Amino acid sequence: MEKSDTSVATEVDPPPTYRLLLTCPFGLSPAHIWNQQIQENSSLYNGKKFRYGGHIVHDVGGSKQESSVCLHLGLTDYRTFVGTNLNPCWEKFLIPSEAMLFVDDSVRCQHTSSPLGNGAIVETTDKRILVLQRSYNVGEFPGHFVFPGGHSEPEEVGISDHQVDKDATESGHLNKKISQEMFDGIIREVVEEIGVPQPTLTEPVFIGISRRELNVRPTAFFYLKCNLESKEIQQLYSTAQDGYESTQLYTVSRGELKNMASRMPGCHRGGFALYEMMVETAKDI
């Protein structure tokens, strides 16, 4: 007699696709973000993208609502990004550790390009969230769902190489310009990818940084509102400047967004998690 197999298959949770590096569920305005140019780190390459090199959170009187964040940014370029983060052997660029969860992220990724991307959670007047489906001609995650976004650009504030030999006053002015570019950059991406006029958008608030586990790519996320309804935005999308980067615009509810998150790149799944934290925090106020 054959022995029957009485073993029962157990469901295994999939590995996480993102790590939240910084959470700001109350939302931070430009006045609460500073940027520090790092000159000494030899892994910061000269180029056209801001490189994420860590952050410091300053709590004011222990109140999270009045916190400020200092982002450590350097420079990198797309070629270096392709050669490190997008390299098939990208994991070999990471600093190994037996206790990786407790290693500072900037140390772990110090040999990667790690350009800081941006993403926008945009809410319409009829309480829908804007989601794009990426074109199949793009280099990363073709056909996936994503939030509008891209990168803030160093050249927008006149930076084409590392800033050296600047005194404290000059550095302070530069840091303010970089900080503002973090917010201007995400508005620019929404306007170019969705086609909505800039005056219809509120000032973005910064809600945190997510890094996808696959090739350790970091993305800063922002929340903002558009004073148009979904139908109006769909009409404008057909004439968006960068509409070629996507194939379709979806305007979805929070529940629908949760279902779509499984088809997002890890960093954008983290963006959804940051948005959820912001919504839940607002309920408690």
PDB file of C-alpha atoms in Angstrom:
ATOM      1  CA  MET A   1       0.000   0.000   0.000  1.00  0.00           C
ATOM      2  CA  GLU A   2       1.320   3.393  -0.916  1.00  0.00           C
ATOM      3  CA  LYS A   3       1.711   5.856   1.877  1.00  0.00           C
ATOM      4  CA  SER A   4      -0.382   8.961   1.317  1.00  0.00           C
ATOM      5  CA  ASP A   5       1.297  12.351   1.450  1.00  0.00           C
ATOM      6  CA  THR A   6      -0.279  14.243   4.324  1.00  0.00           C
ATOM      7  CA  SER A   7       2.025  17.272   4.157  1.00  0.00           C
ATOM      8  CA  VAL A   8       0.316  20.602   3.705  1.00  0.00           C
ATOM      9  CA  ALA A   9       1.909  23.393   1.679  1.00  0.00           C
ATOM     10  CA  THR A  10       2.236  26.585   3.675  1.00  0.00           C
ATOM     11  CA  GLU A  11       1.977  30.026   2.164  1.00  0.00           C
ATOM     12  CA  VAL A  12       5.275  31.905   2.208  1.00  0.00           C
ATOM     13  CA  ASP A  13       5.304  35.692   2.255  1.00  0.00           C
ATOM     14  CA  PRO A  14       7.244  37.161  -0.687  1.00  0.00           C
ATOM     15  CA  PRO A  15      10.420  39.071   0.166  1.00  0.00           C
ATOM     16  CA  PRO A  16       9.937  42.823   0.646  1.00  0.00           C
ATOM     17  CA  THR A  17      10.396  44.879  -2.505  1.00  0.00           C
ATOM     18  CA  TYR A  18      11.223  48.160  -0.796  1.00  0.00           C
ATOM     19  CA  ARG A  19      12.629  49.721   2.363  1.00  0.00           C
ATOM     20  CA  LEU A  20      11.380  52.995   3.799  1.00  0.00           C
ATOM     21  CA  LEU A  21      14.500  55.055   4.464  1.00  0.00           C
ATOM     22  CA  LEU A  22      12.686  58.138   5.759  1.00  0.00           C
ATOM     23  CA  THR A  23       9.050  58.676   6.767  1.00  0.00           C
ATOM     24  CA  CYS A  24       7.447  62.113   7.146  1.00  0.00           C
ATOM     25  CA  PRO A  25       3.715  61.358   7.481  1.00  0.00           C
ATOM     26  CA  PHE A  26       2.899  64.930   8.551  1.00  0.00           C
ATOM     27  CA  GLY A  27       4.416  66.256   5.317  1.00  0.00           C
ATOM     28  CA  LEU A  28       7.290  68.734   5.146  1.00  0.00           C
ATOM     29  CA  SER A  29       7.378  71.983   3.181  1.00  0.00           C
ATOM     30  CA  PRO A  30      10.515  73.412   1.485  1.00  0.00           C
ATOM     31  CA  ALA A  31      11.279  75.417   4.628  1.00  0.00           C
ATOM     32  CA  HIS A  32      11.810  72.175   6.554  1.00  0.00           C
ATOM     33  CA  ILE A  33      14.328  70.555   4.197  1.00  0.00           C
ATOM     34  CA  TRP A  34      18.002  71.386   3.891  1.00  0.00           C
ATOM     35  CA  ASN A  35      20.572  69.853   1.592  1.00  0.00           C
ATOM     36  CA  GLN A  36      24.232  69.315   2.329  1.00  0.00           C
ATOM     37  CA  GLN A  37      26.681  68.902  -0.516  1.00  0.00           C
ATOM     38  CA  ILE A  38      29.140  66.124   0.358  1.00  0.00           C
ATOM     39  CA  GLN A  39      32.600  66.785  -1.074  1.00  0.00           C
ATOM     40  CA  GLU A  40      34.748  64.227   0.700  1.00  0.00           C
ATOM     41  CA  ASN A  41      32.995  61.008  -0.380  1.00  0.00           C
ATOM     42  CA  SER A  42      34.944  59.511  -3.275  1.00  0.00           C
ATOM     43  CA  SER A  43      31.875  57.530  -4.388  1.00  0.00           C
ATOM     44  CA  LEU A  44      30.042  60.715  -5.446  1.00  0.00           C
ATOM     45  CA  TYR A  45      30.609  61.003  -9.169  1.00  0.00           C
ATOM     46  CA  ASN A  46      30.453  64.175 -11.222  1.00  0.00           C
ATOM     47  CA  GLY A  47      27.299  64.343 -13.342  1.00  0.00           C
ATOM     48  CA  LYS A  48      23.748  65.471 -13.935  1.00  0.00           C
ATOM     49  CA  LYS A  49      21.652  63.815 -11.188  1.00  0.00           C
ATOM     50  CA  PHE A  50      21.499  64.312  -7.452  1.00  0.00           C
ATOM     51  CA  ARG A  51      22.963  61.335  -5.605  1.00  0.00           C
ATOM     52  CA  TYR A  52      21.306  60.294  -2.350  1.00  0.00           C
ATOM     53  CA  GLY A  53      23.882  59.956   0.429  1.00  0.00           C
ATOM     54  CA  GLY A  54      21.724  59.722   3.562  1.00  0.00           C
ATOM     55  CA  HIS A  55      19.795  62.125   5.764  1.00  0.00           C
ATOM     56  CA  ILE A  56      19.491  63.548   9.267  1.00  0.00           C
ATOM     57  CA  VAL A  57      16.176  64.244  10.996  1.00  0.00           C
ATOM     58  CA  HIS A  58      15.992  67.167  13.413  1.00  0.00           C
ATOM     59  CA  ASP A  59      13.077  66.978  15.860  1.00  0.00           C
ATOM     60  CA  VAL A  60      11.963  70.334  17.248  1.00  0.00           C
ATOM     61  CA  GLY A  61      10.899  69.925  20.856  1.00  0.00           C
ATOM     62  CA  GLY A  62      10.147  66.267  20.242  1.00  0.00           C
ATOM     63  CA  SER A  63       7.271  67.162  17.895  1.00  0.00           C
ATOM     64  CA  LYS A  64       7.234  65.160  14.663  1.00  0.00           C
ATOM     65  CA  GLN A  65       4.982  67.801  13.122  1.00  0.00           C
ATOM     66  CA  GLU A  66       7.744  70.388  13.462  1.00  0.00           C
ATOM     67  CA  SER A  67      10.648  68.198  12.392  1.00  0.00           C
ATOM     68  CA  SER A  68      13.101  69.173   9.703  1.00  0.00           C
ATOM     69  CA  VAL A  69      15.212  66.973   7.452  1.00  0.00           C
ATOM     70  CA  CYS A  70      18.713  67.450   6.102  1.00  0.00           C
ATOM     71  CA  LEU A  71      19.349  65.476   2.905  1.00  0.00           C
ATOM     72  CA  HIS A  72      22.954  64.634   2.064  1.00  0.00           C
ATOM     73  CA  LEU A  73      23.267  64.952  -1.702  1.00  0.00           C
ATOM     74  CA  GLY A  74      26.113  64.609  -4.136  1.00  0.00           C
ATOM     75  CA  LEU A  75      26.280  64.327  -7.924  1.00  0.00           C
ATOM     76  CA  THR A  76      26.129  61.351 -10.251  1.00  0.00           C
ATOM     77  CA  ASP A  77      25.181  60.671 -13.860  1.00  0.00           C
ATOM     78  CA  TYR A  78      23.140  58.209 -15.846  1.00  0.00           C
ATOM     79  CA  ARG A  79      26.171  56.338 -17.159  1.00  0.00           C
ATOM     80  CA  THR A  80      27.323  55.616 -13.626  1.00  0.00           C
ATOM     81  CA  PHE A  81      23.782  54.577 -12.698  1.00  0.00           C
ATOM     82  CA  VAL A  82      23.719  52.064 -15.555  1.00  0.00           C
ATOM     83  CA  GLY A  83      27.176  50.785 -14.609  1.00  0.00           C
ATOM     84  CA  THR A  84      26.343  50.230 -10.920  1.00  0.00           C
ATOM     85  CA  ASN A  85      22.661  50.097  -9.941  1.00  0.00           C
ATOM     86  CA  LEU A  86      21.467  48.687 -13.276  1.00  0.00           C
ATOM     87  CA  ASN A  87      24.448  46.361 -13.690  1.00  0.00           C
ATOM     88  CA  PRO A  88      23.392  42.667 -13.677  1.00  0.00           C
ATOM     89  CA  CYS A  89      25.935  42.249 -10.858  1.00  0.00           C
ATOM     90  CA  TRP A  90      24.633  45.246  -8.883  1.00  0.00           C
ATOM     91  CA  GLU A  91      24.713  43.349  -5.572  1.00  0.00           C
ATOM     92  CA  LYS A  92      28.503  43.114  -5.800  1.00  0.00           C
ATOM     93  CA  PHE A  93      28.690  46.903  -5.381  1.00  0.00           C
ATOM     94  CA  LEU A  94      27.013  46.727  -1.953  1.00  0.00           C
ATOM     95  CA  ILE A  95      28.941  46.641   1.307  1.00  0.00           C
ATOM     96  CA  PRO A  96      28.328  43.132   2.725  1.00  0.00           C
ATOM     97  CA  SER A  97      27.275  42.552   6.303  1.00  0.00           C
ATOM     98  CA  GLU A  98      25.894  39.712   8.385  1.00  0.00           C
ATOM     99  CA  ALA A  99      23.505  42.170  10.037  1.00  0.00           C
ATOM    100  CA  MET A 100      22.435  44.125   6.970  1.00  0.00           C
ATOM    101  CA  LEU A 101      19.216  45.409   8.500  1.00  0.00           C
ATOM    102  CA  PHE A 102      21.244  47.421  10.997  1.00  0.00           C
ATOM    103  CA  VAL A 103      23.746  48.882   8.546  1.00  0.00           C
ATOM    104  CA  ASP A 104      23.310  52.534   7.600  1.00  0.00           C
ATOM    105  CA  ASP A 105      21.893  52.633   4.099  1.00  0.00           C
ATOM    106  CA  SER A 106      24.316  55.287   2.862  1.00  0.00           C
ATOM    107  CA  VAL A 107      27.228  53.060   3.916  1.00  0.00           C
ATOM    108  CA  ARG A 108      25.746  49.944   2.346  1.00  0.00           C
ATOM    109  CA  CYS A 109      25.245  51.737  -0.990  1.00  0.00           C
ATOM    110  CA  GLN A 110      28.328  53.941  -0.993  1.00  0.00           C
ATOM    111  CA  HIS A 111      29.694  52.363  -4.188  1.00  0.00           C
ATOM    112  CA  THR A 112      26.495  52.746  -6.217  1.00  0.00           C
ATOM    113  CA  SER A 113      25.282  55.715  -8.230  1.00  0.00           C
ATOM    114  CA  SER A 114      21.912  55.860  -6.422  1.00  0.00           C
ATOM    115  CA  PRO A 115      20.379  58.904  -8.164  1.00  0.00           C
ATOM    116  CA  LEU A 116      17.520  60.273  -6.086  1.00  0.00           C
ATOM    117  CA  GLY A 117      14.323  59.967  -8.108  1.00  0.00           C
ATOM    118  CA  ASN A 118      11.031  61.620  -7.244  1.00  0.00           C
ATOM    119  CA  GLY A 119       7.394  60.546  -7.279  1.00  0.00           C
ATOM    120  CA  ALA A 120       4.095  62.383  -6.750  1.00  0.00           C
ATOM    121  CA  ILE A 121       0.919  61.197  -5.072  1.00  0.00           C
ATOM    122  CA  VAL A 122      -1.530  63.553  -6.816  1.00  0.00           C
ATOM    123  CA  GLU A 123      -5.112  63.761  -5.544  1.00  0.00           C
ATOM    124  CA  THR A 124      -7.904  65.253  -7.683  1.00  0.00           C
ATOM    125  CA  THR A 125     -10.915  67.253  -6.510  1.00  0.00           C
ATOM    126  CA  ASP A 126     -13.061  64.115  -6.818  1.00  0.00           C
ATOM    127  CA  LYS A 127     -10.705  62.244  -4.478  1.00  0.00           C
ATOM    128  CA  ARG A 128      -8.912  60.118  -7.083  1.00  0.00           C
ATOM    129  CA  ILE A 129      -5.184  59.374  -7.286  1.00  0.00           C
ATOM    130  CA  LEU A 130      -3.237  59.633 -10.555  1.00  0.00           C
ATOM    131  CA  VAL A 131      -1.345  56.527 -11.713  1.00  0.00           C
ATOM    132  CA  LEU A 132       0.479  56.008 -15.011  1.00  0.00           C
ATOM    133  CA  GLN A 133       1.173  52.805 -16.896  1.00  0.00           C
ATOM    134  CA  ARG A 134       4.701  52.982 -18.225  1.00  0.00           C
ATOM    135  CA  SER A 135       5.451  52.642 -21.904  1.00  0.00           C
ATOM    136  CA  TYR A 136       6.998  49.408 -23.154  1.00  0.00           C
ATOM    137  CA  ASN A 137       9.841  51.432 -24.724  1.00  0.00           C
ATOM    138  CA  VAL A 138      11.323  52.691 -21.438  1.00  0.00           C
ATOM    139  CA  GLY A 139      14.482  51.242 -19.915  1.00  0.00           C
ATOM    140  CA  GLU A 140      13.112  50.311 -16.482  1.00  0.00           C
ATOM    141  CA  PHE A 141       9.923  48.437 -15.581  1.00  0.00           C
ATOM    142  CA  PRO A 142       8.117  48.707 -18.940  1.00  0.00           C
ATOM    143  CA  GLY A 143       4.354  48.309 -18.616  1.00  0.00           C
ATOM    144  CA  HIS A 144       4.339  48.732 -14.821  1.00  0.00           C
ATOM    145  CA  PHE A 145       2.133  51.120 -12.873  1.00  0.00           C
ATOM    146  CA  VAL A 146       3.909  54.137 -11.383  1.00  0.00           C
ATOM    147  CA  PHE A 147       3.180  57.496  -9.825  1.00  0.00           C
ATOM    148  CA  PRO A 148       4.161  60.539 -11.931  1.00  0.00           C
ATOM    149  CA  GLY A 149       7.786  61.465 -11.370  1.00  0.00           C
ATOM    150  CA  GLY A 150      11.368  61.428 -12.517  1.00  0.00           C
ATOM    151  CA  HIS A 151      14.248  63.447 -11.049  1.00  0.00           C
ATOM    152  CA  SER A 152      15.073  66.872  -9.737  1.00  0.00           C
ATOM    153  CA  GLU A 153      17.838  68.288 -11.917  1.00  0.00           C
ATOM    154  CA  PRO A 154      21.155  69.796 -10.713  1.00  0.00           C
ATOM    155  CA  GLU A 155      21.406  71.904 -13.871  1.00  0.00           C
ATOM    156  CA  GLU A 156      18.150  73.666 -12.980  1.00  0.00           C
ATOM    157  CA  VAL A 157      20.055  75.391 -10.165  1.00  0.00           C
ATOM    158  CA  GLY A 158      23.265  75.884 -12.169  1.00  0.00           C
ATOM    159  CA  ILE A 159      25.201  72.850 -10.916  1.00  0.00           C
ATOM    160  CA  SER A 160      27.241  70.923 -13.476  1.00  0.00           C
ATOM    161  CA  ASP A 161      30.080  69.780 -11.234  1.00  0.00           C
ATOM    162  CA  HIS A 162      31.017  69.565  -7.564  1.00  0.00           C
ATOM    163  CA  GLN A 163      30.861  72.880  -5.760  1.00  0.00           C
ATOM    164  CA  VAL A 164      34.225  73.565  -4.115  1.00  0.00           C
ATOM    165  CA  ASP A 165      35.891  76.588  -2.536  1.00  0.00           C
ATOM    166  CA  LYS A 166      32.588  78.144  -1.484  1.00  0.00           C
ATOM    167  CA  ASP A 167      32.259  80.065   1.748  1.00  0.00           C
ATOM    168  CA  ALA A 168      29.449  79.500   4.241  1.00  0.00           C
ATOM    169  CA  THR A 169      27.234  82.207   2.727  1.00  0.00           C
ATOM    170  CA  GLU A 170      27.545  80.862  -0.817  1.00  0.00           C
ATOM    171  CA  SER A 171      26.952  77.301   0.367  1.00  0.00           C
ATOM    172  CA  GLY A 172      23.877  78.406   2.291  1.00  0.00           C
ATOM    173  CA  HIS A 173      22.387  80.061  -0.806  1.00  0.00           C
ATOM    174  CA  LEU A 174      23.151  76.992  -2.900  1.00  0.00           C
ATOM    175  CA  ASN A 175      21.564  74.653  -0.380  1.00  0.00           C
ATOM    176  CA  LYS A 176      18.367  76.738  -0.393  1.00  0.00           C
ATOM    177  CA  LYS A 177      18.254  76.563  -4.193  1.00  0.00           C
ATOM    178  CA  ILE A 178      18.738  72.784  -4.122  1.00  0.00           C
ATOM    179  CA  SER A 179      16.053  72.385  -1.481  1.00  0.00           C
ATOM    180  CA  GLN A 180      13.590  74.374  -3.594  1.00  0.00           C
ATOM    181  CA  GLU A 181      14.521  72.317  -6.662  1.00  0.00           C
ATOM    182  CA  MET A 182      13.386  69.178  -4.822  1.00  0.00           C
ATOM    183  CA  PHE A 183       9.861  70.681  -4.818  1.00  0.00           C
ATOM    184  CA  ASP A 184      10.026  72.487  -8.162  1.00  0.00           C
ATOM    185  CA  GLY A 185      11.294  69.291  -9.773  1.00  0.00           C
ATOM    186  CA  ILE A 186       8.298  67.182  -8.780  1.00  0.00           C
ATOM    187  CA  ILE A 187       5.845  69.861  -9.991  1.00  0.00           C
ATOM    188  CA  ARG A 188       7.717  69.981 -13.294  1.00  0.00           C
ATOM    189  CA  GLU A 189       7.442  66.191 -13.657  1.00  0.00           C
ATOM    190  CA  VAL A 190       3.685  66.194 -12.965  1.00  0.00           C
ATOM    191  CA  VAL A 191       3.081  68.995 -15.476  1.00  0.00           C
ATOM    192  CA  GLU A 192       5.182  67.296 -18.173  1.00  0.00           C
ATOM    193  CA  GLU A 193       3.869  63.749 -17.664  1.00  0.00           C
ATOM    194  CA  ILE A 194       0.192  64.462 -16.938  1.00  0.00           C
ATOM    195  CA  GLY A 195      -0.367  67.686 -18.883  1.00  0.00           C
ATOM    196  CA  VAL A 196      -2.072  69.675 -16.105  1.00  0.00           C
ATOM    197  CA  PRO A 197      -1.250  73.412 -15.844  1.00  0.00           C
ATOM    198  CA  GLN A 198       1.103  74.266 -12.986  1.00  0.00           C
ATOM    199  CA  PRO A 199      -1.377  76.738 -11.342  1.00  0.00           C
ATOM    200  CA  THR A 200      -3.817  73.848 -10.781  1.00  0.00           C
ATOM    201  CA  LEU A 201      -1.352  72.133  -8.417  1.00  0.00           C
ATOM    202  CA  THR A 202      -0.889  72.874  -4.732  1.00  0.00           C
ATOM    203  CA  GLU A 203       2.539  73.194  -3.164  1.00  0.00           C
ATOM    204  CA  PRO A 204       3.907  69.668  -2.652  1.00  0.00           C
ATOM    205  CA  VAL A 205       4.723  68.321   0.793  1.00  0.00           C
ATOM    206  CA  PHE A 206       7.544  65.839   1.261  1.00  0.00           C
ATOM    207  CA  ILE A 207       6.392  62.531   2.826  1.00  0.00           C
ATOM    208  CA  GLY A 208       9.551  60.425   2.785  1.00  0.00           C
ATOM    209  CA  ILE A 209      12.053  58.329   0.838  1.00  0.00           C
ATOM    210  CA  SER A 210      11.578  54.758  -0.338  1.00  0.00           C
ATOM    211  CA  ARG A 211      14.311  52.567  -1.778  1.00  0.00           C
ATOM    212  CA  ARG A 212      13.510  49.520  -3.850  1.00  0.00           C
ATOM    213  CA  GLU A 213      15.445  46.417  -2.910  1.00  0.00           C
ATOM    214  CA  LEU A 214      16.093  45.513  -6.563  1.00  0.00           C
ATOM    215  CA  ASN A 215      19.228  47.501  -7.517  1.00  0.00           C
ATOM    216  CA  VAL A 216      18.790  49.748  -4.442  1.00  0.00           C
ATOM    217  CA  ARG A 217      17.207  52.718  -6.206  1.00  0.00           C
ATOM    218  CA  PRO A 218      15.979  55.550  -3.885  1.00  0.00           C
ATOM    219  CA  THR A 219      12.981  57.779  -4.603  1.00  0.00           C
ATOM    220  CA  ALA A 220      11.669  60.816  -2.707  1.00  0.00           C
ATOM    221  CA  PHE A 221       7.872  61.036  -2.557  1.00  0.00           C
ATOM    222  CA  PHE A 222       5.629  64.075  -2.357  1.00  0.00           C
ATOM    223  CA  TYR A 223       1.914  64.614  -1.883  1.00  0.00           C
ATOM    224  CA  LEU A 224      -0.005  67.355  -3.684  1.00  0.00           C
ATOM    225  CA  LYS A 225      -3.508  68.157  -4.881  1.00  0.00           C
ATOM    226  CA  CYS A 226      -4.815  69.168  -8.282  1.00  0.00           C
ATOM    227  CA  ASN A 227      -7.882  71.416  -8.389  1.00  0.00           C
ATOM    228  CA  LEU A 228      -9.299  69.614 -11.435  1.00  0.00           C
ATOM    229  CA  GLU A 229     -11.596  66.601 -11.681  1.00  0.00           C
ATOM    230  CA  SER A 230     -10.538  63.270 -13.154  1.00  0.00           C
ATOM    231  CA  LYS A 231     -12.349  63.778 -16.479  1.00  0.00           C
ATOM    232  CA  GLU A 232     -10.638  67.117 -17.065  1.00  0.00           C
ATOM    233  CA  ILE A 233      -7.227  65.628 -16.309  1.00  0.00           C
ATOM    234  CA  GLN A 234      -7.811  62.720 -18.703  1.00  0.00           C
ATOM    235  CA  GLN A 235      -8.429  65.208 -21.498  1.00  0.00           C
ATOM    236  CA  LEU A 236      -5.248  67.153 -20.701  1.00  0.00           C
ATOM    237  CA  TYR A 237      -3.182  63.950 -20.539  1.00  0.00           C
ATOM    238  CA  SER A 238      -3.596  63.396 -24.288  1.00  0.00           C
ATOM    239  CA  THR A 239      -1.435  66.473 -24.932  1.00  0.00           C
ATOM    240  CA  ALA A 240       1.155  65.958 -22.160  1.00  0.00           C
ATOM    241  CA  GLN A 241       4.707  66.923 -23.134  1.00  0.00           C
ATOM    242  CA  ASP A 242       6.175  63.616 -21.909  1.00  0.00           C
ATOM    243  CA  GLY A 243       3.114  61.493 -22.654  1.00  0.00           C
ATOM    244  CA  TYR A 244       5.299  59.133 -24.710  1.00  0.00           C
ATOM    245  CA  GLU A 245       6.779  57.777 -21.463  1.00  0.00           C
ATOM    246  CA  SER A 246       3.449  56.178 -20.546  1.00  0.00           C
ATOM    247  CA  THR A 247       0.588  54.442 -22.348  1.00  0.00           C
ATOM    248  CA  GLN A 248      -2.347  55.255 -20.092  1.00  0.00           C
ATOM    249  CA  LEU A 249      -3.419  57.438 -17.177  1.00  0.00           C
ATOM    250  CA  TYR A 250      -5.583  55.938 -14.444  1.00  0.00           C
ATOM    251  CA  THR A 251      -7.538  57.921 -11.865  1.00  0.00           C
ATOM    252  CA  VAL A 252      -8.186  55.508  -9.019  1.00  0.00           C
ATOM    253  CA  SER A 253      -9.604  55.331  -5.522  1.00  0.00           C
ATOM    254  CA  ARG A 254      -7.436  54.513  -2.518  1.00  0.00           C
ATOM    255  CA  GLY A 255      -8.788  50.953  -2.546  1.00  0.00           C
ATOM    256  CA  GLU A 256      -8.055  50.494  -6.244  1.00  0.00           C
ATOM    257  CA  LEU A 257      -4.578  51.930  -5.727  1.00  0.00           C
ATOM    258  CA  LYS A 258      -3.882  49.285  -3.088  1.00  0.00           C
ATOM    259  CA  ASN A 259      -4.661  46.559  -5.621  1.00  0.00           C
ATOM    260  CA  MET A 260      -2.468  48.174  -8.278  1.00  0.00           C
ATOM    261  CA  ALA A 261       0.526  48.479  -5.943  1.00  0.00           C
ATOM    262  CA  SER A 262       1.534  44.848  -6.558  1.00  0.00           C
ATOM    263  CA  ARG A 263       2.350  45.818 -10.162  1.00  0.00           C
ATOM    264  CA  MET A 264       4.502  48.781  -9.182  1.00  0.00           C
ATOM    265  CA  PRO A 265       8.306  48.854  -8.919  1.00  0.00           C
ATOM    266  CA  GLY A 266       9.420  48.404  -5.317  1.00  0.00           C
ATOM    267  CA  CYS A 267      10.243  52.069  -4.742  1.00  0.00           C
ATOM    268  CA  HIS A 268       6.728  53.060  -5.843  1.00  0.00           C
ATOM    269  CA  ARG A 269       5.192  50.410  -3.596  1.00  0.00           C
ATOM    270  CA  GLY A 270       7.091  52.166  -0.861  1.00  0.00           C
ATOM    271  CA  GLY A 271       5.607  55.460  -2.078  1.00  0.00           C
ATOM    272  CA  PHE A 272       2.144  53.977  -1.618  1.00  0.00           C
ATOM    273  CA  ALA A 273       3.137  52.874   1.913  1.00  0.00           C
ATOM    274  CA  LEU A 274       4.266  56.448   2.680  1.00  0.00           C
ATOM    275  CA  TYR A 275       0.938  57.787   1.388  1.00  0.00           C
ATOM    276  CA  GLU A 276      -0.959  55.294   3.576  1.00  0.00           C
ATOM    277  CA  MET A 277       1.043  56.441   6.606  1.00  0.00           C
ATOM    278  CA  MET A 278       0.220  60.071   5.810  1.00  0.00           C
ATOM    279  CA  VAL A 279      -3.516  59.323   5.507  1.00  0.00           C
ATOM    280  CA  GLU A 280      -3.618  57.324   8.744  1.00  0.00           C
ATOM    281  CA  THR A 281      -1.630  59.986  10.609  1.00  0.00           C
ATOM    282  CA  ALA A 282      -4.072  62.683   9.442  1.00  0.00           C
ATOM    283  CA  LYS A 283      -6.940  60.674  10.975  1.00  0.00           C
ATOM    284  CA  ASP A 284      -5.268  60.818  14.388  1.00  0.00           C
ATOM    285  CA  ILE A 285      -4.838  64.589  14.423  1.00  0.00           C
TER     286      ILE A 285
END
